[in-house]
Amino acid sequence: MDWGTDLWDQYDHIDKHTQSGLDLVERYIKFVKERTEIEQSYAKQLRNLSKKYAKRGGKEEQDCKFSNHASLQEILNELNDYAGQRELIAENMMTGICVDLTKYLQDLKQERKTHLADAKKAQQNLEISFKQLESTKKRFAKEWAETEKATQQAEKTENDINATRLDVEKAKTHAHGRIHTAEECRNDYAAQLQKYNKEQNFFYYTEIPQIFNKMQDMDELRIRRMAEGYCQFADIEKKVQPIISKCLEGISTAGGKINEKQDSMLFIEQHKSGFERPADVEFEDYTQGIKSATSESSLNPPKVRAKLWPFSKKTKPPLAEDFSHLPPEQRKKRLQSKIDEISKELQKALDQSEALEKMKGVYEQNPQMGDSSSLEPQISETSQNIGRLRGELAKYETWLSEAVGGEESSNAINNNTQHTGVAAEQPQNIYLEFDDEFDDVETPVGQCMALYTFQGNSEGTISITEGEMLSVMEEDKGDGWMRVLRAGGEEGYIPSSYVK
């Protein structure tokens, strides 16, 4: 069964049916667009939520050392990655469904318009042929009536005894002329009738069936494309389900990492003062009588016992550079942290000094590359900075020695002295190898491995394959994307949740 055979006379219904199909495609495109807007809004709200509850600042960073605080931060990071997957769903739906179907809809409208125009044109041609048939038929009828009238007049004239021979001949000649004209009209009518029947047969059995069958193929293809669009609506979300599942697994893993005992021990380490508990209050005996003003007690008044109530509000003492305002344990930790910080700065300054000395040597050997004297201010400033840092390091090491005692402090001092001494003893002028180019080259901040294959169709993104090793050029800044460099030199952005 097909439209051309069974619906040859249902042009109006075919017109309405195909228009209804176009309306359905348009409705589905609008539906998917609204779905993408919902996904984008949902992703934006999730990102704002994770950003709102993410911890910032020194005190909050210190709290993140506790497993229950750190786990919440991991959950917020996973939620941010989850939001990225919702954005990916919206983007793929827009490009894979809305854009493609919109283009297909325009082509479909044009094709339908062409088929309907062909059908109307065929109908008009048949109607013109029918009008020509009617015209020749009317002319034949008219001429035949005139012929019969002329024949009757000739017979009447011939039977009239008063008519002359000339009148009879004239009437017969006229009748024969009308008969000849009627025969020509009859032949024209017969030829036009044959032509019309042939055109009508072609119209109903060939031309219209072909047009309607093309429209049937067009409509069935539209239905198939709609079915694919419906399936694609689900497939797009299925493709990101593994990553969404990993995000949810990451949230569960973050909950499993919490260790309440470890958090309690960390809290103790952070805040224990190292003070001894107060001794018993001594009994003061007033039954011995009043002592003289020059007694020993007046010369050496009793010590006033400090209040060490654990729940009383304590006023913060003024901050001291050697952290002497802190309890012993906390003071040692702060001093050690300060020493580590200064050691890192000192090592950095030493490396900078070594690089400047190398550059100065190169300039001296190759004056065309630069003026060596232009580096003197930087070298002098770096040397002063190194001297200042060494002085601060010695000062804090002395304070640490006082805080922890001889043996412990000597170990700490030896370790730090060895750390800085090795750097100081390194040769200042090494000219074994030197790169001629001083252009700043961006170095990777880390490495990562692709967990999934990603097709970078948007501008600025690149495609990666599962298991591929990548160099991280720019970490995720909270928007769910990171910039990476492939082994072949291709650089671009990828979703952060696609790599490990």
Short mmCIF file of C-alpha atoms in Angstrom, two decimals:
data_model
loop_
_atom_site.label_atom_id
_atom_site.label_comp_id
_atom_site.label_asym_id
_atom_site.label_seq_id
_atom_site.Cartn_x
_atom_site.Cartn_y
_atom_site.Cartn_z
CA MET A 1 0.00 0.00 0.00
CA ASP A 2 1.21 3.47 -0.83
CA TRP A 3 -0.13 6.99 -1.02
CA GLY A 4 -0.01 7.19 -4.82
CA THR A 5 -2.24 4.13 -5.26
CA ASP A 6 -4.63 4.34 -2.33
CA LEU A 7 -4.73 8.10 -1.69
CA TRP A 8 -4.69 9.36 -5.28
CA ASP A 9 -7.72 11.58 -4.63
CA GLN A 10 -6.78 12.77 -1.09
CA TYR A 11 -4.59 15.76 -1.86
CA ASP A 12 -6.06 17.92 0.92
CA HIS A 13 -5.55 15.25 3.59
CA ILE A 14 -1.98 14.63 2.46
CA ASP A 15 -1.34 18.37 2.66
CA LYS A 16 -2.66 18.54 6.24
CA HIS A 17 -0.88 15.37 7.34
CA THR A 18 2.56 16.48 6.12
CA GLN A 19 2.06 19.92 7.68
CA SER A 20 1.22 18.23 10.97
CA GLY A 21 4.52 16.33 10.74
CA LEU A 22 6.46 19.57 10.29
CA ASP A 23 4.68 21.07 13.29
CA LEU A 24 5.70 18.04 15.38
CA VAL A 25 9.39 18.49 14.46
CA GLU A 26 9.19 22.14 15.43
CA ARG A 27 7.51 21.29 18.75
CA TYR A 28 10.22 18.73 19.57
CA ILE A 29 12.99 21.25 18.83
CA LYS A 30 11.37 23.76 21.21
CA PHE A 31 10.99 21.03 23.84
CA VAL A 32 14.69 20.10 23.70
CA LYS A 33 15.70 23.77 23.83
CA GLU A 34 13.72 24.28 27.01
CA ARG A 35 15.28 21.10 28.44
CA THR A 36 18.79 22.48 27.73
CA GLU A 37 17.87 25.75 29.44
CA ILE A 38 16.75 23.78 32.51
CA GLU A 39 20.02 21.81 32.51
CA GLN A 40 22.11 24.98 32.18
CA SER A 41 20.20 26.69 34.96
CA TYR A 42 20.54 23.59 37.16
CA ALA A 43 24.30 23.39 36.50
CA LYS A 44 24.73 27.09 37.27
CA GLN A 45 22.86 26.75 40.56
CA LEU A 46 24.98 23.71 41.51
CA ARG A 47 28.19 25.62 40.76
CA ASN A 48 27.02 28.59 42.81
CA LEU A 49 26.06 26.25 45.64
CA SER A 50 29.45 24.52 45.72
CA LYS A 51 31.21 27.89 45.47
CA LYS A 52 29.11 29.31 48.30
CA TYR A 53 30.00 26.55 50.75
CA ALA A 54 33.64 26.12 49.68
CA LYS A 55 36.00 27.23 52.45
CA ARG A 56 38.35 30.16 51.99
CA GLY A 57 40.78 31.97 54.23
CA GLY A 58 43.45 30.96 56.72
CA LYS A 59 41.23 29.65 59.51
CA GLU A 60 39.06 27.67 57.13
CA GLU A 61 42.12 26.20 55.42
CA GLN A 62 43.35 25.10 58.85
CA ASP A 63 39.98 23.44 59.50
CA CYS A 64 40.36 21.53 56.20
CA LYS A 65 43.10 19.48 57.86
CA PHE A 66 40.32 17.66 59.73
CA SER A 67 38.96 14.73 57.74
CA ASN A 68 35.30 15.75 58.17
CA HIS A 69 36.04 19.26 56.88
CA ALA A 70 38.21 17.96 54.01
CA SER A 71 35.53 15.45 53.00
CA LEU A 72 32.96 18.23 52.65
CA GLN A 73 35.39 20.10 50.40
CA GLU A 74 35.81 16.95 48.27
CA ILE A 75 32.03 16.61 48.06
CA LEU A 76 31.76 20.21 46.84
CA ASN A 77 34.44 19.52 44.22
CA GLU A 78 32.58 16.42 43.04
CA LEU A 79 29.36 18.43 42.92
CA ASN A 80 31.14 21.00 40.76
CA ASP A 81 32.23 18.19 38.39
CA TYR A 82 28.65 16.88 38.39
CA ALA A 83 27.46 20.35 37.35
CA GLY A 84 29.95 20.21 34.48
CA GLN A 85 28.35 17.00 33.22
CA ARG A 86 24.90 18.64 33.29
CA GLU A 87 26.34 21.47 31.18
CA LEU A 88 27.80 18.88 28.80
CA ILE A 89 24.36 17.27 28.44
CA ALA A 90 22.84 20.66 27.59
CA GLU A 91 25.57 21.43 25.04
CA ASN A 92 25.31 18.04 23.31
CA MET A 93 21.51 18.26 23.15
CA MET A 94 21.70 21.70 21.61
CA THR A 95 24.28 20.76 18.97
CA GLY A 96 23.23 17.14 18.39
CA ILE A 97 19.46 17.58 18.34
CA CYS A 98 18.32 21.20 18.08
CA VAL A 99 20.84 22.44 15.51
CA ASP A 100 20.64 19.34 13.31
CA LEU A 101 16.84 19.10 13.41
CA THR A 102 16.44 22.83 12.72
CA LYS A 103 18.52 22.51 9.56
CA TYR A 104 16.64 19.34 8.57
CA LEU A 105 13.30 21.09 9.16
CA GLN A 106 14.20 23.85 6.73
CA ASP A 107 15.11 21.31 4.04
CA LEU A 108 11.93 19.37 4.77
CA LYS A 109 9.75 22.45 4.35
CA GLN A 110 11.36 23.23 1.00
CA GLU A 111 10.95 19.65 -0.24
CA ARG A 112 7.28 19.55 0.78
CA LYS A 113 6.65 22.89 -0.90
CA THR A 114 8.21 21.59 -4.14
CA HIS A 115 6.07 18.41 -4.17
CA LEU A 116 2.85 20.31 -3.51
CA ALA A 117 3.70 22.79 -6.24
CA ASP A 118 4.31 19.93 -8.71
CA ALA A 119 0.94 18.40 -7.83
CA LYS A 120 -0.86 21.71 -8.33
CA LYS A 121 0.88 22.32 -11.62
CA ALA A 122 -0.13 18.85 -12.89
CA GLN A 123 -3.72 19.52 -11.83
CA GLN A 124 -3.74 22.88 -13.63
CA ASN A 125 -2.39 21.31 -16.84
CA LEU A 126 -5.15 18.69 -16.76
CA GLU A 127 -7.79 21.36 -16.19
CA ILE A 128 -6.48 23.37 -19.18
CA SER A 129 -6.65 20.25 -21.36
CA PHE A 130 -10.22 19.60 -20.18
CA LYS A 131 -11.25 23.16 -21.06
CA GLN A 132 -9.84 22.67 -24.55
CA LEU A 133 -11.85 19.45 -24.86
CA GLU A 134 -15.03 21.22 -23.80
CA SER A 135 -14.36 23.97 -26.31
CA THR A 136 -13.96 21.57 -29.27
CA LYS A 137 -16.98 19.62 -28.13
CA LYS A 138 -19.20 22.72 -28.07
CA ARG A 139 -17.91 23.79 -31.49
CA PHE A 140 -18.68 20.33 -32.91
CA ALA A 141 -22.19 20.42 -31.44
CA LYS A 142 -22.83 23.86 -32.87
CA GLU A 143 -21.53 22.95 -36.33
CA TRP A 144 -23.56 19.73 -36.41
CA ALA A 145 -26.73 21.62 -35.57
CA GLU A 146 -26.03 24.09 -38.37
CA THR A 147 -25.35 21.18 -40.75
CA GLU A 148 -28.70 19.53 -39.98
CA LYS A 149 -30.42 22.83 -40.45
CA ALA A 150 -28.72 23.40 -43.84
CA THR A 151 -29.56 19.84 -45.00
CA GLN A 152 -33.24 20.28 -44.11
CA GLN A 153 -33.31 23.61 -45.95
CA ALA A 154 -31.79 22.00 -49.06
CA GLU A 155 -34.38 19.22 -49.05
CA LYS A 156 -37.17 21.74 -48.59
CA THR A 157 -35.90 23.87 -51.49
CA GLU A 158 -35.62 20.82 -53.74
CA ASN A 159 -39.23 19.81 -53.01
CA ASP A 160 -40.48 23.38 -53.52
CA ILE A 161 -42.08 23.59 -57.05
CA ASN A 162 -41.62 27.35 -57.09
CA ALA A 163 -37.85 27.11 -56.45
CA THR A 164 -35.55 27.55 -59.40
CA ARG A 165 -32.83 25.17 -60.35
CA LEU A 166 -30.26 27.77 -59.24
CA ASP A 167 -31.85 27.98 -55.78
CA VAL A 168 -31.74 24.20 -55.41
CA GLU A 169 -28.06 24.03 -56.41
CA LYS A 170 -27.22 26.86 -54.08
CA ALA A 171 -28.99 25.18 -51.12
CA LYS A 172 -27.28 21.84 -51.78
CA THR A 173 -23.84 23.52 -52.03
CA HIS A 174 -24.41 25.28 -48.74
CA ALA A 175 -25.51 22.01 -47.08
CA HIS A 176 -22.41 20.16 -48.37
CA GLY A 177 -20.17 22.95 -47.01
CA ARG A 178 -21.77 22.74 -43.57
CA ILE A 179 -21.38 18.95 -43.58
CA HIS A 180 -17.67 19.26 -44.42
CA THR A 181 -17.16 21.82 -41.59
CA ALA A 182 -19.02 19.60 -39.13
CA GLU A 183 -16.80 16.63 -40.06
CA GLU A 184 -13.68 18.72 -39.36
CA CYS A 185 -15.07 19.77 -35.96
CA ARG A 186 -15.92 16.15 -35.22
CA ASN A 187 -12.37 15.06 -36.04
CA ASP A 188 -10.94 17.88 -33.86
CA TYR A 189 -13.20 16.86 -30.99
CA ALA A 190 -12.21 13.20 -31.35
CA ALA A 191 -8.49 14.11 -31.39
CA GLN A 192 -8.81 16.41 -28.35
CA LEU A 193 -10.79 13.75 -26.50
CA GLN A 194 -8.09 11.18 -27.18
CA LYS A 195 -5.42 13.64 -26.02
CA TYR A 196 -7.31 14.49 -22.83
CA ASN A 197 -7.93 10.84 -21.94
CA LYS A 198 -4.24 10.14 -22.41
CA GLU A 199 -3.26 13.08 -20.19
CA GLN A 200 -5.87 12.15 -17.60
CA ASN A 201 -4.61 8.59 -17.53
CA PHE A 202 -1.01 9.85 -17.09
CA PHE A 203 -2.16 12.25 -14.36
CA TYR A 204 -4.04 9.70 -12.25
CA TYR A 205 -1.88 6.64 -12.86
CA THR A 206 1.64 8.04 -13.15
CA GLU A 207 2.20 11.70 -12.31
CA ILE A 208 0.14 12.10 -9.13
CA PRO A 209 1.13 8.65 -7.72
CA GLN A 210 4.80 9.53 -8.19
CA ILE A 211 4.41 12.88 -6.42
CA PHE A 212 2.39 11.36 -3.57
CA ASN A 213 4.86 8.48 -3.18
CA LYS A 214 7.72 10.99 -2.93
CA MET A 215 5.78 12.78 -0.21
CA GLN A 216 5.24 9.45 1.52
CA ASP A 217 8.99 8.76 1.44
CA MET A 218 9.63 12.25 2.75
CA ASP A 219 7.18 11.76 5.63
CA GLU A 220 8.53 8.33 6.53
CA LEU A 221 12.08 9.72 6.59
CA ARG A 222 10.86 12.51 8.86
CA ILE A 223 9.33 9.92 11.21
CA ARG A 224 12.61 7.97 11.24
CA ARG A 225 14.58 11.14 12.04
CA MET A 226 12.17 11.90 14.85
CA ALA A 227 12.67 8.39 16.25
CA GLU A 228 16.43 8.91 16.16
CA GLY A 229 16.00 12.27 17.89
CA TYR A 230 13.93 10.65 20.63
CA CYS A 231 16.60 7.99 21.20
CA GLN A 232 19.37 10.59 21.07
CA PHE A 233 17.58 12.48 23.84
CA ALA A 234 18.27 9.55 26.16
CA ASP A 235 21.62 8.45 24.68
CA ILE A 236 23.23 11.85 25.32
CA GLU A 237 22.52 11.50 29.02
CA LYS A 238 23.54 7.83 29.06
CA LYS A 239 26.99 8.73 27.72
CA VAL A 240 27.78 10.88 30.77
CA GLN A 241 26.23 8.50 33.28
CA PRO A 242 29.58 6.73 33.95
CA ILE A 243 31.18 10.06 34.87
CA ILE A 244 28.15 11.09 36.93
CA SER A 245 28.38 7.74 38.72
CA LYS A 246 32.06 8.43 39.43
CA CYS A 247 31.11 11.81 40.90
CA LEU A 248 28.57 10.14 43.16
CA GLU A 249 31.12 7.44 44.06
CA GLY A 250 33.57 10.21 44.89
CA ILE A 251 31.02 11.72 47.27
CA SER A 252 30.57 8.33 48.96
CA THR A 253 34.34 7.86 49.12
CA ALA A 254 34.72 11.28 50.73
CA GLY A 255 32.28 10.22 53.42
CA GLY A 256 34.22 6.98 53.98
CA LYS A 257 37.51 8.84 54.46
CA ILE A 258 36.34 10.52 57.65
CA ASN A 259 38.29 9.32 60.71
CA GLU A 260 36.91 10.72 63.94
CA LYS A 261 39.86 9.48 66.03
CA GLN A 262 42.38 11.06 63.71
CA ASP A 263 40.48 14.35 63.82
CA SER A 264 40.52 14.28 67.62
CA MET A 265 44.28 13.63 67.68
CA LEU A 266 44.88 16.43 65.18
CA PHE A 267 42.82 18.81 67.31
CA ILE A 268 44.92 17.87 70.33
CA GLU A 269 48.16 18.44 68.44
CA GLN A 270 46.98 21.84 67.26
CA HIS A 271 45.90 23.19 70.62
CA LYS A 272 47.72 21.41 73.47
CA SER A 273 49.63 24.01 75.49
CA GLY A 274 52.29 21.83 77.14
CA PHE A 275 51.64 23.42 80.56
CA GLU A 276 51.60 21.25 83.68
CA ARG A 277 48.40 21.05 85.65
CA PRO A 278 48.33 23.40 88.67
CA ALA A 279 49.62 21.95 91.97
CA ASP A 280 47.56 21.70 95.15
CA VAL A 281 46.90 24.93 97.04
CA GLU A 282 49.12 25.13 100.13
CA PHE A 283 47.63 25.65 103.57
CA GLU A 284 48.37 29.06 105.02
CA ASP A 285 48.45 28.93 108.84
CA TYR A 286 47.39 32.15 110.54
CA THR A 287 47.57 30.72 114.11
CA GLN A 288 51.28 31.50 114.46
CA GLY A 289 50.52 35.07 115.31
CA ILE A 290 51.20 38.29 113.63
CA LYS A 291 54.74 38.62 112.39
CA SER A 292 56.66 41.87 112.65
CA ALA A 293 56.82 44.26 109.75
CA THR A 294 60.46 43.39 109.30
CA SER A 295 59.76 39.70 109.10
CA GLU A 296 60.85 37.59 106.24
CA SER A 297 57.28 37.36 104.96
CA SER A 298 57.12 41.08 104.47
CA LEU A 299 60.41 41.06 102.66
CA ASN A 300 59.40 38.09 100.53
CA PRO A 301 55.64 38.33 99.99
CA PRO A 302 53.89 35.09 98.97
CA LYS A 303 53.51 34.50 95.26
CA VAL A 304 50.09 35.18 93.84
CA ARG A 305 48.80 32.01 92.21
CA ALA A 306 47.76 32.46 88.63
CA LYS A 307 44.23 31.51 87.67
CA LEU A 308 44.19 28.59 85.29
CA TRP A 309 40.49 27.94 84.99
CA PRO A 310 40.00 25.90 81.80
CA PHE A 311 36.65 27.46 80.93
CA SER A 312 37.33 31.10 81.70
CA LYS A 313 37.52 33.63 78.91
CA LYS A 314 41.14 34.42 78.11
CA THR A 315 42.30 37.77 76.85
CA LYS A 316 44.65 37.50 73.90
CA PRO A 317 48.21 38.50 74.83
CA PRO A 318 50.13 40.83 72.50
CA LEU A 319 51.77 39.01 69.58
CA ALA A 320 55.52 38.48 69.91
CA GLU A 321 57.92 37.89 67.00
CA ASP A 322 59.41 34.83 68.71
CA PHE A 323 55.88 33.47 69.38
CA SER A 324 56.58 33.56 73.14
CA HIS A 325 52.96 34.54 73.65
CA LEU A 326 51.98 30.99 72.64
CA PRO A 327 52.02 27.86 74.80
CA PRO A 328 55.25 25.82 74.52
CA GLU A 329 53.96 23.18 72.10
CA GLN A 330 52.28 25.71 69.83
CA ARG A 331 55.37 27.94 69.94
CA LYS A 332 57.63 25.10 68.75
CA LYS A 333 55.29 24.32 65.86
CA ARG A 334 55.07 27.94 64.77
CA LEU A 335 58.83 28.42 64.98
CA GLN A 336 59.49 25.26 62.96
CA SER A 337 56.92 26.35 60.36
CA LYS A 338 58.57 29.77 60.12
CA ILE A 339 62.01 28.15 59.70
CA ASP A 340 60.70 25.95 56.89
CA GLU A 341 59.16 28.97 55.18
CA ILE A 342 62.37 31.01 55.39
CA SER A 343 64.41 28.01 54.17
CA LYS A 344 62.26 27.77 51.05
CA GLU A 345 62.62 31.50 50.37
CA LEU A 346 66.39 31.25 50.93
CA GLN A 347 66.71 28.33 48.49
CA LYS A 348 64.71 30.28 45.92
CA ALA A 349 66.93 33.32 46.36
CA LEU A 350 70.06 31.15 46.01
CA ASP A 351 68.74 29.65 42.78
CA GLN A 352 67.96 33.13 41.47
CA SER A 353 71.46 34.32 42.36
CA GLU A 354 73.03 31.35 40.57
CA ALA A 355 70.94 32.01 37.45
CA LEU A 356 71.95 35.69 37.43
CA GLU A 357 75.63 34.77 37.72
CA LYS A 358 75.28 32.36 34.79
CA MET A 359 73.54 35.00 32.71
CA LYS A 360 76.23 37.55 33.57
CA GLY A 361 78.93 35.11 32.44
CA VAL A 362 77.17 34.50 29.14
CA TYR A 363 76.81 38.26 28.54
CA GLU A 364 80.52 38.74 29.24
CA GLN A 365 81.44 36.01 26.72
CA ASN A 366 78.82 37.14 24.16
CA PRO A 367 78.35 40.95 24.44
CA GLN A 368 75.92 40.95 21.50
CA MET A 369 73.39 39.11 23.70
CA GLY A 370 73.27 41.81 26.38
CA ASP A 371 75.09 44.14 28.76
CA SER A 372 76.46 42.29 31.80
CA SER A 373 76.54 45.51 33.86
CA SER A 374 72.76 45.78 33.59
CA LEU A 375 72.50 42.71 35.85
CA GLU A 376 74.52 44.23 38.72
CA PRO A 377 71.51 45.88 40.46
CA GLN A 378 69.61 42.58 40.46
CA ILE A 379 72.66 40.63 41.68
CA SER A 380 73.21 43.14 44.48
CA GLU A 381 69.55 43.09 45.50
CA THR A 382 69.52 39.27 45.50
CA SER A 383 72.68 39.13 47.63
CA GLN A 384 71.14 41.50 50.18
CA ASN A 385 68.01 39.39 50.24
CA ILE A 386 70.08 36.22 50.84
CA GLY A 387 71.89 37.91 53.75
CA ARG A 388 68.62 39.06 55.28
CA LEU A 389 67.06 35.59 54.99
CA ARG A 390 70.12 33.91 56.55
CA GLY A 391 69.97 36.34 59.45
CA GLU A 392 66.27 35.62 60.01
CA LEU A 393 66.90 31.89 59.73
CA ALA A 394 69.60 32.01 62.38
CA LYS A 395 67.35 34.10 64.64
CA TYR A 396 64.44 31.69 64.44
CA GLU A 397 66.72 28.67 64.88
CA THR A 398 68.05 30.23 68.08
CA TRP A 399 64.53 30.73 69.38
CA LEU A 400 63.66 27.16 68.46
CA SER A 401 66.76 25.97 70.32
CA GLU A 402 65.56 27.79 73.41
CA ALA A 403 62.07 26.30 73.03
CA VAL A 404 62.89 22.63 72.50
CA GLY A 405 66.15 22.26 74.47
CA GLY A 406 69.69 21.38 73.49
CA GLU A 407 69.43 17.97 71.85
CA GLU A 408 66.20 18.48 69.90
CA SER A 409 67.18 21.97 68.76
CA SER A 410 70.61 20.83 67.62
CA ASN A 411 69.00 18.17 65.40
CA ALA A 412 66.64 20.72 63.88
CA ILE A 413 69.44 23.24 63.40
CA ASN A 414 71.74 20.65 61.85
CA ASN A 415 69.04 19.61 59.40
CA ASN A 416 68.30 23.18 58.32
CA THR A 417 71.98 24.14 58.19
CA GLN A 418 72.72 21.12 56.04
CA HIS A 419 69.76 22.01 53.78
CA THR A 420 70.90 25.59 53.23
CA GLY A 421 74.61 24.77 53.28
CA VAL A 422 74.38 22.38 50.37
CA ALA A 423 72.75 25.09 48.32
CA ALA A 424 75.34 27.64 49.41
CA GLU A 425 78.25 25.37 48.56
CA GLN A 426 77.06 24.83 45.02
CA PRO A 427 79.40 26.43 42.44
CA GLN A 428 78.28 29.87 41.45
CA ASN A 429 79.68 29.77 37.95
CA ILE A 430 78.87 26.71 35.89
CA TYR A 431 79.20 27.17 32.15
CA LEU A 432 79.00 23.61 30.97
CA GLU A 433 75.74 24.09 29.07
CA PHE A 434 73.60 27.11 28.45
CA ASP A 435 70.56 27.65 26.31
CA ASP A 436 70.87 30.47 23.81
CA GLU A 437 67.17 31.32 23.96
CA PHE A 438 65.84 33.28 26.93
CA ASP A 439 62.20 33.29 25.88
CA ASP A 440 59.78 32.37 28.64
CA VAL A 441 58.41 28.89 27.95
CA GLU A 442 55.24 27.86 29.73
CA THR A 443 55.89 24.72 31.75
CA PRO A 444 53.23 22.15 32.69
CA VAL A 445 51.91 22.26 36.25
CA GLY A 446 51.31 18.51 36.35
CA GLN A 447 50.39 15.35 34.47
CA CYS A 448 47.05 13.57 34.08
CA MET A 449 45.56 10.54 32.35
CA ALA A 450 42.33 10.56 30.31
CA LEU A 451 39.67 8.36 31.91
CA TYR A 452 37.27 8.71 28.98
CA THR A 453 37.28 9.69 25.32
CA PHE A 454 36.15 13.29 24.68
CA GLN A 455 35.31 14.83 21.29
CA GLY A 456 36.30 18.49 21.29
CA ASN A 457 33.78 19.98 18.84
CA SER A 458 33.54 23.47 20.35
CA GLU A 459 36.03 26.26 19.73
CA GLY A 460 38.99 26.11 22.14
CA THR A 461 38.50 22.43 23.07
CA ILE A 462 40.54 19.43 21.90
CA SER A 463 39.75 15.74 21.52
CA ILE A 464 41.35 13.14 23.80
CA THR A 465 41.23 9.35 23.92
CA GLU A 466 40.85 7.06 26.91
CA GLY A 467 44.17 6.19 28.58
CA GLU A 468 46.09 9.07 26.94
CA MET A 469 48.71 10.85 29.08
CA LEU A 470 48.39 14.66 29.04
CA SER A 471 50.33 17.63 30.44
CA VAL A 472 48.27 20.00 32.62
CA MET A 473 48.95 23.60 31.51
CA GLU A 474 46.16 25.26 33.51
CA GLU A 475 44.17 23.73 36.35
CA ASP A 476 40.42 23.91 36.82
CA LYS A 477 39.44 27.38 38.08
CA GLY A 478 36.00 26.30 39.25
CA ASP A 479 34.24 26.24 35.88
CA GLY A 480 34.76 22.48 35.29
CA TRP A 481 37.37 22.90 32.49
CA MET A 482 41.16 22.63 32.40
CA ARG A 483 43.78 23.37 29.71
CA VAL A 484 46.03 20.47 28.69
CA LEU A 485 48.78 19.73 26.16
CA ARG A 486 48.82 16.52 24.13
CA ALA A 487 52.02 14.68 23.25
CA GLY A 488 51.67 15.84 19.62
CA GLY A 489 51.67 19.53 20.66
CA GLU A 490 47.91 20.09 20.41
CA GLU A 491 46.63 22.31 23.23
CA GLY A 492 43.11 23.15 24.39
CA TYR A 493 40.42 22.74 27.05
CA ILE A 494 38.77 19.52 28.26
CA PRO A 495 36.29 18.70 31.09
CA SER A 496 38.16 18.26 34.38
CA SER A 497 36.11 15.19 35.28
CA TYR A 498 37.37 13.28 32.21
CA VAL A 499 40.92 12.95 33.57
CA LYS A 500 42.69 11.74 36.69
#
